[in-house]
Short mmCIF file of N, CA and C and ligand atoms in Angstrom, two decimals:
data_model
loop_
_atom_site.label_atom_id
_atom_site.label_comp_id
_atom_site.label_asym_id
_atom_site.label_seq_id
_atom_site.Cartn_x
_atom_site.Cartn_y
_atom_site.Cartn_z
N UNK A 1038 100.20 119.58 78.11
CA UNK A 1038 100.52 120.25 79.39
C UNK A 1038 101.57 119.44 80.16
N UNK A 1039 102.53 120.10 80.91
CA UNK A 1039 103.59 119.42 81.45
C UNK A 1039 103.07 118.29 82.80
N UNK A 1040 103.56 117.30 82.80
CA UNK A 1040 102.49 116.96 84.12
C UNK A 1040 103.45 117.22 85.47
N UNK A 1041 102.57 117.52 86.48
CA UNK A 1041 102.94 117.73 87.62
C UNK A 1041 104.33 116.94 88.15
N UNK A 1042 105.15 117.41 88.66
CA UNK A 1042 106.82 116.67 89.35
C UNK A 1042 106.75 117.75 90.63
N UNK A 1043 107.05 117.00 91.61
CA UNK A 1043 107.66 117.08 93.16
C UNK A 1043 108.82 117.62 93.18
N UNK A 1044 109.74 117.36 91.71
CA UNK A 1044 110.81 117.94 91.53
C UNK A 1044 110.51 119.68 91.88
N UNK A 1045 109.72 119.73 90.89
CA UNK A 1045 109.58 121.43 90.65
C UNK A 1045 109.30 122.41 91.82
N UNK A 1046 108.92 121.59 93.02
CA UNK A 1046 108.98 122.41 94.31
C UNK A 1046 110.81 122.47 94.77
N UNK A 1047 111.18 121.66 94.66
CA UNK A 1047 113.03 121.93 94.73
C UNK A 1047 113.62 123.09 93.66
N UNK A 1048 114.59 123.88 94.27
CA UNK A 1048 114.86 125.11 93.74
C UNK A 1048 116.07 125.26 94.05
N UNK A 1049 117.31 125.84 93.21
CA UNK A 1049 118.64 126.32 93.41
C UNK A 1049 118.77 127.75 94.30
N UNK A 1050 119.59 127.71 95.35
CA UNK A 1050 118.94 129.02 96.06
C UNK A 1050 120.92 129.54 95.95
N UNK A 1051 120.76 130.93 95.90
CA UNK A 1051 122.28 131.57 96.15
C UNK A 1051 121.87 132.62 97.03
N UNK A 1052 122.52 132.17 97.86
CA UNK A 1052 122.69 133.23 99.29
C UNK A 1052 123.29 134.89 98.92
N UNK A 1053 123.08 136.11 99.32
CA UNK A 1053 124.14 136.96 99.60
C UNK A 1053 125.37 136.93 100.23
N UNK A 1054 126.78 136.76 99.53
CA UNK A 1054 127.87 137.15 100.36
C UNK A 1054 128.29 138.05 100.48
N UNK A 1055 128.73 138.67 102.03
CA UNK A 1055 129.02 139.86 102.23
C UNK A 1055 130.66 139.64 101.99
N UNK A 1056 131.18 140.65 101.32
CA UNK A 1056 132.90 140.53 101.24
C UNK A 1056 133.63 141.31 101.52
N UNK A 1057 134.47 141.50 101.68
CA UNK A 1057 135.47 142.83 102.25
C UNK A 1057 136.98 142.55 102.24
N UNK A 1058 137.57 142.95 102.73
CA UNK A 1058 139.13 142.66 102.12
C UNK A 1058 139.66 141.54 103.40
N UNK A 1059 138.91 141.41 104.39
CA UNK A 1059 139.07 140.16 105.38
C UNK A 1059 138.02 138.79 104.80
N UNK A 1060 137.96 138.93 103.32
CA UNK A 1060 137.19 137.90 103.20
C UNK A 1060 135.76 137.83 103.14
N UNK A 1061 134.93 136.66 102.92
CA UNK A 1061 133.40 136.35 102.97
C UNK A 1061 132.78 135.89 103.95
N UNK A 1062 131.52 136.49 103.63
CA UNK A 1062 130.93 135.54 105.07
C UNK A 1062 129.14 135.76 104.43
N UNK A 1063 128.50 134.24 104.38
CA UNK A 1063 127.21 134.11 103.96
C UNK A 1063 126.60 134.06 105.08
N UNK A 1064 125.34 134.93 105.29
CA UNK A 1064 124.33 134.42 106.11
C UNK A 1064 122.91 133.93 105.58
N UNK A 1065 122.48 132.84 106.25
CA UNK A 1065 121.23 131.61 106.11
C UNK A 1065 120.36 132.18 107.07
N UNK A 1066 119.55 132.81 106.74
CA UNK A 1066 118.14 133.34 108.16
C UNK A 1066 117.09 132.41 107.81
N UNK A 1067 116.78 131.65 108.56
CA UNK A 1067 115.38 130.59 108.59
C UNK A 1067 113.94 131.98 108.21
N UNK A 1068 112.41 131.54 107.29
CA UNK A 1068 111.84 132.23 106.91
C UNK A 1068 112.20 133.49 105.90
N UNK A 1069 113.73 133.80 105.86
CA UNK A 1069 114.14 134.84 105.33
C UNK A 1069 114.83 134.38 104.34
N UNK A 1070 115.67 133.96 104.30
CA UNK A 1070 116.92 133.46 102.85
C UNK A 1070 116.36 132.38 102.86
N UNK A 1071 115.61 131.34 103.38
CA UNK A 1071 115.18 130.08 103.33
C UNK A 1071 113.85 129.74 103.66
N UNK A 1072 112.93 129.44 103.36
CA UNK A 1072 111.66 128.80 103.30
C UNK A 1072 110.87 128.21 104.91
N UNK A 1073 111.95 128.49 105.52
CA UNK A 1073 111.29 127.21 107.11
C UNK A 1073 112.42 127.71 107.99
N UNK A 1074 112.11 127.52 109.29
CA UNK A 1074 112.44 127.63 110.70
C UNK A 1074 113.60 126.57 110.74
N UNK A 1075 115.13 127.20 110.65
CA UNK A 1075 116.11 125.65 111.01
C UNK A 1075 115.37 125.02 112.74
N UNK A 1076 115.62 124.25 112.89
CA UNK A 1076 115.56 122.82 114.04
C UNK A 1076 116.66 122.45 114.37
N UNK A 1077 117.61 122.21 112.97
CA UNK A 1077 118.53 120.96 112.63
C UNK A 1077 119.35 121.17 111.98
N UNK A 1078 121.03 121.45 112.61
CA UNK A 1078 121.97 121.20 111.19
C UNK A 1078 123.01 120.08 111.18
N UNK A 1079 123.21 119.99 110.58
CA UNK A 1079 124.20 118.71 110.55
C UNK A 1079 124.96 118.54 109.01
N UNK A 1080 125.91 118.13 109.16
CA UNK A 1080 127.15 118.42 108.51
C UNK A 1080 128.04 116.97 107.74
N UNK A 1081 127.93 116.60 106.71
CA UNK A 1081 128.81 115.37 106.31
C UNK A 1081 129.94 115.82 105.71
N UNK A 1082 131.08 114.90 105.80
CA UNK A 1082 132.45 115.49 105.65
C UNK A 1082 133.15 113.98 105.63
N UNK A 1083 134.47 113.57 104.82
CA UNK A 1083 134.62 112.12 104.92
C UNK A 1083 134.47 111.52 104.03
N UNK A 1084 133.44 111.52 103.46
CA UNK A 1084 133.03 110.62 102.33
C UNK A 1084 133.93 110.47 101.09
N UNK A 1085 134.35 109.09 100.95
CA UNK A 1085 134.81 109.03 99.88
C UNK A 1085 134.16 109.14 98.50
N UNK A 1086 134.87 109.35 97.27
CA UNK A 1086 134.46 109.80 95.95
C UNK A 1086 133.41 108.74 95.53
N UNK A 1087 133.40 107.28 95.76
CA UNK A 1087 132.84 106.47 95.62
C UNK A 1087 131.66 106.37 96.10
N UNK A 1088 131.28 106.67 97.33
CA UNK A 1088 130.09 106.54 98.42
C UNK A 1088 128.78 107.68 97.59
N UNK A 1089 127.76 106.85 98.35
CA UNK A 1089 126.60 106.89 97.77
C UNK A 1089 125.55 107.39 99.08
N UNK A 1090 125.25 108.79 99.75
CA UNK A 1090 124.72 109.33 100.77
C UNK A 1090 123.13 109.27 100.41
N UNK A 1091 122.55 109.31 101.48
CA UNK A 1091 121.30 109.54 101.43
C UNK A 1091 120.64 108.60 101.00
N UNK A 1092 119.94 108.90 100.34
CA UNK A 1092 119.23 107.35 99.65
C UNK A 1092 117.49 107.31 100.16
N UNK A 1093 117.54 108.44 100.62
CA UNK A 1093 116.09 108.21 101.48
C UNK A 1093 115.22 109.68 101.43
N UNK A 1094 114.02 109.49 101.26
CA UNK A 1094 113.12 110.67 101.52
C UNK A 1094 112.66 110.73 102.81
N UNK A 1095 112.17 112.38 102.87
CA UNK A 1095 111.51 112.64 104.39
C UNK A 1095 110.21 113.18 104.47
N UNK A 1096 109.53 112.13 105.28
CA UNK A 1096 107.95 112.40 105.85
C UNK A 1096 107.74 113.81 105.99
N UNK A 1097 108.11 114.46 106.62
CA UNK A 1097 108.29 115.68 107.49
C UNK A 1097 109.24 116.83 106.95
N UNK A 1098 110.70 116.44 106.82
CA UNK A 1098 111.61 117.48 106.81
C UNK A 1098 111.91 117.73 105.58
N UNK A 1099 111.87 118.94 105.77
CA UNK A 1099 112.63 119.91 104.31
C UNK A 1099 113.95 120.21 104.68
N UNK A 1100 114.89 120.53 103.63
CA UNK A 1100 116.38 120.74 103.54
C UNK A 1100 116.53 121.96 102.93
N UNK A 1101 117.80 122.53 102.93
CA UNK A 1101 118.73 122.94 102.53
C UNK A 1101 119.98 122.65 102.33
N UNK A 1102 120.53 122.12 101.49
CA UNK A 1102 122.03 121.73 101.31
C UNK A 1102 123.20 122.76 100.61
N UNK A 1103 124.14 122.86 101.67
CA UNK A 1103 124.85 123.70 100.85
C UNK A 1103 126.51 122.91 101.12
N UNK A 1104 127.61 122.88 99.97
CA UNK A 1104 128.29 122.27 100.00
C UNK A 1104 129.70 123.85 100.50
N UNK A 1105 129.52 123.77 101.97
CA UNK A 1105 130.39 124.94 102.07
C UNK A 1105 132.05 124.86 102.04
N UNK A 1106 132.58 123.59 101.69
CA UNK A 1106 133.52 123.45 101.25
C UNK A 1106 134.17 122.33 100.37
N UNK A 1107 134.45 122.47 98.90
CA UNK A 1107 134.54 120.73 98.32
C UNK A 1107 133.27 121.29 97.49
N UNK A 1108 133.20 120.00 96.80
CA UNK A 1108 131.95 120.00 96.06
C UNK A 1108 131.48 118.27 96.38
N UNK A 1109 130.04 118.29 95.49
CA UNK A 1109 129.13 117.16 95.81
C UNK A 1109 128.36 116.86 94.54
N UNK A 1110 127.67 116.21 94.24
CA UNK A 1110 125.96 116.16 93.89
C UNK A 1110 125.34 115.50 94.08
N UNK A 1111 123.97 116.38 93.96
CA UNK A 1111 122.60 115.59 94.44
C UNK A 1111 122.12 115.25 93.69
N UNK A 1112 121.41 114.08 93.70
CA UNK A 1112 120.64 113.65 92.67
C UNK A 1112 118.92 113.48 93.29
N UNK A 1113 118.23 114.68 92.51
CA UNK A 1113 116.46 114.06 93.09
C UNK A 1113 115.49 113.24 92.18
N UNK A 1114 115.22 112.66 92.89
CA UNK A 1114 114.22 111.58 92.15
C UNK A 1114 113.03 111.31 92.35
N UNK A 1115 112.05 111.60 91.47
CA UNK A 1115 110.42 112.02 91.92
C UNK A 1115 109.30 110.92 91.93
N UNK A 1116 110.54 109.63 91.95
CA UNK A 1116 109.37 108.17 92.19
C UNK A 1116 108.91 108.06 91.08
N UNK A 1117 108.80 108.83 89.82
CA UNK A 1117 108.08 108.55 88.63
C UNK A 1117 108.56 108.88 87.73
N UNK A 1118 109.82 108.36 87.32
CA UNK A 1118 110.90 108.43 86.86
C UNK A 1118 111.44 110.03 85.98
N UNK A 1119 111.10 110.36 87.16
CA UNK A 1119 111.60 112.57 86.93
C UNK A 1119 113.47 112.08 87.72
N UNK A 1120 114.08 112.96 87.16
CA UNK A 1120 115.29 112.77 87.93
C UNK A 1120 115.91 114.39 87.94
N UNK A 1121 116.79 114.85 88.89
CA UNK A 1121 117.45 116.23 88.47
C UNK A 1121 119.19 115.71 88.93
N UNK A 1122 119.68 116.54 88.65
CA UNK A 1122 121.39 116.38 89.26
C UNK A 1122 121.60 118.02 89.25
N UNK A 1123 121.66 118.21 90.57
CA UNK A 1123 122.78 119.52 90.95
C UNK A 1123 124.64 119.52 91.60
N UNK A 1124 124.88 120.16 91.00
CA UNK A 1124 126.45 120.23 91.62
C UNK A 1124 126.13 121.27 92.14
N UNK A 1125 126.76 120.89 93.97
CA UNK A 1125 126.91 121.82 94.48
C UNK A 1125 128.57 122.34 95.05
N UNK A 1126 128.73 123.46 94.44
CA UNK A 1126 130.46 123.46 94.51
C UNK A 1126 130.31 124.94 94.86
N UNK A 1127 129.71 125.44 95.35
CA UNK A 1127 130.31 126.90 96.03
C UNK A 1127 129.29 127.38 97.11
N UNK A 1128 130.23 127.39 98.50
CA UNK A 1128 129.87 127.83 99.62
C UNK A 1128 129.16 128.75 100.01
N UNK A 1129 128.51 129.88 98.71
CA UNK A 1129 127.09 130.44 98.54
C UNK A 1129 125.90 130.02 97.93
N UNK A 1130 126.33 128.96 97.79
CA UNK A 1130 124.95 127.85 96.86
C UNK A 1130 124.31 127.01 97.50
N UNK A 1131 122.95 126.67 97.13
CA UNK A 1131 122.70 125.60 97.59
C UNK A 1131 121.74 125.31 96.59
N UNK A 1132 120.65 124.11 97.38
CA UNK A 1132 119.37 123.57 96.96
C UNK A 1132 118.69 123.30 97.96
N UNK A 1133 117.15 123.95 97.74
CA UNK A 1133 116.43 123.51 98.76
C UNK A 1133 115.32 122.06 98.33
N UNK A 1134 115.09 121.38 99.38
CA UNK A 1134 115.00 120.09 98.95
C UNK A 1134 113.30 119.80 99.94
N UNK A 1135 112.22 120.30 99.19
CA UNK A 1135 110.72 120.04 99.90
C UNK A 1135 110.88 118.38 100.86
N UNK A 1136 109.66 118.65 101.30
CA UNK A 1136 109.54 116.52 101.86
C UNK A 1136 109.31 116.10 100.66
N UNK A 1137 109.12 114.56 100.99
CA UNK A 1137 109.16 113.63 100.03
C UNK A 1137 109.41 113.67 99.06
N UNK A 1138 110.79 114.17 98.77
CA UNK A 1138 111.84 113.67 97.43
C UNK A 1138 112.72 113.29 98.04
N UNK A 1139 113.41 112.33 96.98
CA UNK A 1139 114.37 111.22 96.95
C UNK A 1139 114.98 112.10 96.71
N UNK A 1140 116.55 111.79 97.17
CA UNK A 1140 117.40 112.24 97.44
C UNK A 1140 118.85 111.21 97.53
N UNK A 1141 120.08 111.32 96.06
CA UNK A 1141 120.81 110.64 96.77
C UNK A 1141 122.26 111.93 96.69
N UNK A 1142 123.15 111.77 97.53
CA UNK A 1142 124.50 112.72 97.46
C UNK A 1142 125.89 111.80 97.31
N UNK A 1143 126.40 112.31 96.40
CA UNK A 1143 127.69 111.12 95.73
C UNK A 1143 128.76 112.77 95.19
N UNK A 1144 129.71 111.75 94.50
CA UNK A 1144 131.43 112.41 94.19
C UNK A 1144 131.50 113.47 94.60
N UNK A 1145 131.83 112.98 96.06
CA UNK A 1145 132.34 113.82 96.93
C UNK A 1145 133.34 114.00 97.12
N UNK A 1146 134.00 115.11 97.19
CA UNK A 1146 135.43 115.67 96.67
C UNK A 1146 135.88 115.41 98.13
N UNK A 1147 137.53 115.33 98.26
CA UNK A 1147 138.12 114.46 99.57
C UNK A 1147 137.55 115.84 100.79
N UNK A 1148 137.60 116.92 99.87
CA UNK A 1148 137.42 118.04 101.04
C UNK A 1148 135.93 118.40 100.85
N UNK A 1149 135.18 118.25 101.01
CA UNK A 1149 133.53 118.57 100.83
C UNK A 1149 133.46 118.50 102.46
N UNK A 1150 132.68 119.66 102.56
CA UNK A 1150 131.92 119.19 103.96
C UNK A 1150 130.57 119.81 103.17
N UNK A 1151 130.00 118.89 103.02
CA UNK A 1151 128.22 119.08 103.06
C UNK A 1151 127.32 119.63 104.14
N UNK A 1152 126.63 120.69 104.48
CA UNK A 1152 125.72 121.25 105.23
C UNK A 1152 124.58 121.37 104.80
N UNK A 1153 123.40 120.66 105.57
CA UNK A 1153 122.47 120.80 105.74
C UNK A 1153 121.43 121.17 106.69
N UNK A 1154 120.62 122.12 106.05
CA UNK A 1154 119.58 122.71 107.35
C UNK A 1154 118.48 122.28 107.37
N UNK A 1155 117.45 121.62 108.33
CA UNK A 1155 116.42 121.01 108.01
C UNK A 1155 115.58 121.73 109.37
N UNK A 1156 114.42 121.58 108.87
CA UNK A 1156 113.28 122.48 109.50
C UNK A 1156 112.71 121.44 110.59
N UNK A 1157 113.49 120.47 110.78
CA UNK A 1157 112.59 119.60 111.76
C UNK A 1157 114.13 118.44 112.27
N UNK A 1158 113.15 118.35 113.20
CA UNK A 1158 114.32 117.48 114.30
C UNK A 1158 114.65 116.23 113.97
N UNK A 1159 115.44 115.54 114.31
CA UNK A 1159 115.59 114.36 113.91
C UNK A 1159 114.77 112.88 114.73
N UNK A 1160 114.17 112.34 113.21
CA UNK A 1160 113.46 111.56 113.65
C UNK A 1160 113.14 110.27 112.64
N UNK A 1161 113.79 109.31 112.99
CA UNK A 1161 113.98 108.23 112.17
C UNK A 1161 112.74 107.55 111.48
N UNK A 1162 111.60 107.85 112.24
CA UNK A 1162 110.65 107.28 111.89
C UNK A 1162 110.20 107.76 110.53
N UNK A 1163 110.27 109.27 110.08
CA UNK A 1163 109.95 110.00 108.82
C UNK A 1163 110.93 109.45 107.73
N UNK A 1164 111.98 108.86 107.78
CA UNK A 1164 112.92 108.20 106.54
C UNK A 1164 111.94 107.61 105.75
N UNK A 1165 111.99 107.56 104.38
CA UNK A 1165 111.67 106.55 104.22
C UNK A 1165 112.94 106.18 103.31
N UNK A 1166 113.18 105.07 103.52
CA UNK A 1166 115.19 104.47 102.84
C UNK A 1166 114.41 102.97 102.28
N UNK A 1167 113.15 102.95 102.08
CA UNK A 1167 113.28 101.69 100.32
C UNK A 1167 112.60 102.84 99.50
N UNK A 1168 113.77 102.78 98.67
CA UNK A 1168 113.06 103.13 97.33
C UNK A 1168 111.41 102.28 96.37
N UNK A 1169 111.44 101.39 96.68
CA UNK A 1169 110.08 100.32 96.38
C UNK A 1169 109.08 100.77 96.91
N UNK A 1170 109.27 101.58 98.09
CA UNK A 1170 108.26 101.80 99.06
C UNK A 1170 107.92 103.31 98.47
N UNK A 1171 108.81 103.80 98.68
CA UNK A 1171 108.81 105.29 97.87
C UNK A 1171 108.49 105.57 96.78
N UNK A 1172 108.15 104.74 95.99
CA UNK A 1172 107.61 104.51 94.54
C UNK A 1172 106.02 104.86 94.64
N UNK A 1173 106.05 103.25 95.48
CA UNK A 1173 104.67 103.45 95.71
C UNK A 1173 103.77 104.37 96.47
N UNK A 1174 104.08 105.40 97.22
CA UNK A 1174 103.70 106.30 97.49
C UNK A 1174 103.84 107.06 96.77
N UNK A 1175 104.66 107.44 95.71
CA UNK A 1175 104.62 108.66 94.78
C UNK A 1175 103.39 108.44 93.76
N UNK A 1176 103.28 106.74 93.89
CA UNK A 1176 101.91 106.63 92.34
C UNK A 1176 100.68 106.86 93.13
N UNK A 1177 100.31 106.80 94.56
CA UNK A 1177 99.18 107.35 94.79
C UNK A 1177 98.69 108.76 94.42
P1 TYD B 2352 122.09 108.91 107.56
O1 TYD B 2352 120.65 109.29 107.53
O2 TYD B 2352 122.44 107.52 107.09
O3 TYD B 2352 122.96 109.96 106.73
P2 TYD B 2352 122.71 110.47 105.25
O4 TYD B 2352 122.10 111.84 105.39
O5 TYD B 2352 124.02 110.49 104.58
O6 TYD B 2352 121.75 109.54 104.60
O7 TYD B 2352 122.63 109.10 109.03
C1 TYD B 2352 123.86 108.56 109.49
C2 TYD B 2352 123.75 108.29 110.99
O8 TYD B 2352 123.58 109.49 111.72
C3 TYD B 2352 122.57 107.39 111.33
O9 TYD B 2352 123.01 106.50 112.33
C4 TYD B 2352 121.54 108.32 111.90
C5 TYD B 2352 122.37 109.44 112.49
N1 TYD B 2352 121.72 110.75 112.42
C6 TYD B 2352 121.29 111.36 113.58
O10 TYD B 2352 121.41 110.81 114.70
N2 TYD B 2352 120.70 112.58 113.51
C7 TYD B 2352 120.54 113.24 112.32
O11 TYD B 2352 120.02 114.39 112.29
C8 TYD B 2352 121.00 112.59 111.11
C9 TYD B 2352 120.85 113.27 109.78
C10 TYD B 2352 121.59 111.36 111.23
#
């Protein structure tokens, strides 16, 4: 029998785009196209190809990442040595990302702006950013 991964609650989600001859336009409805109530969005953009984002799981918050311009990937990591890699390269895509998975975001294209929607506010205390630590909570 397969054993249980944290991964497997994370899921590739593709939005509906509406199109027309003026172009696209995706809409994200919290409970409806997505799993949870947005709180929170926030946006990375900048990052060089080299840089290494994230690095940290959350107590509390669930995600959505969608790379609405540029591309990215994520890499999740389930503390027990499960790993996934998504590319996210089109502005109707994403991944939704449960709590407590690791999470890192790298080769980031010069034009990426990364968007993310998270169901809860920001709050530093829910990080958790050592991986050592995050381990050990995944083997309980
Ligand atoms: P950080 O968590 O390091 O970004 P990443 O998602 O790439 O790991 O956040 C960078 C900075 O921005 C840090 O000083 C905390 C701040 N920040 C907020 O104030 N509010 C937020 O919602 C987020 C995500 C970050």
């Amino acid at each position: 029998m397969k054993e249980y991964s944290i991964l497997d609650q994370s899921y590739e989600v593709s939005f509906p785009q509406h199109g027309d001859e003026r172009g696209w336009l995706v809409v994200v409805e919290g409970m409806k196209d997505i799993p949870f109530d947005i709180k929170r969005i926030f946006y990375i953009y900048g990052s060089d190809g080299d840089v290494i984002r994230g690095r940290h799981a959350n107590r509390k918050s669930e995600f959505i990442l969608v790379n609405v311009a540029g591309s990215c990937k994520v890499r999740l990591d389930d503390g027990r040595g499960k790993e996934k890699i998504i590319v996210l390269d089109q502005p109707h895509k994403g991944i939704y990302i449960p709590k407590m998975l690791w999470k890192d975001m790298y080769d980031f294209s010069n034009d990426s702006i990364l968007l993310c929607l998270s169901s809860q506010v920001y709050d530093n205390e829910e990080y958790i950013r050592d991986y050592e630590e995050y381990k050990k909570e995944m083997r309980k």
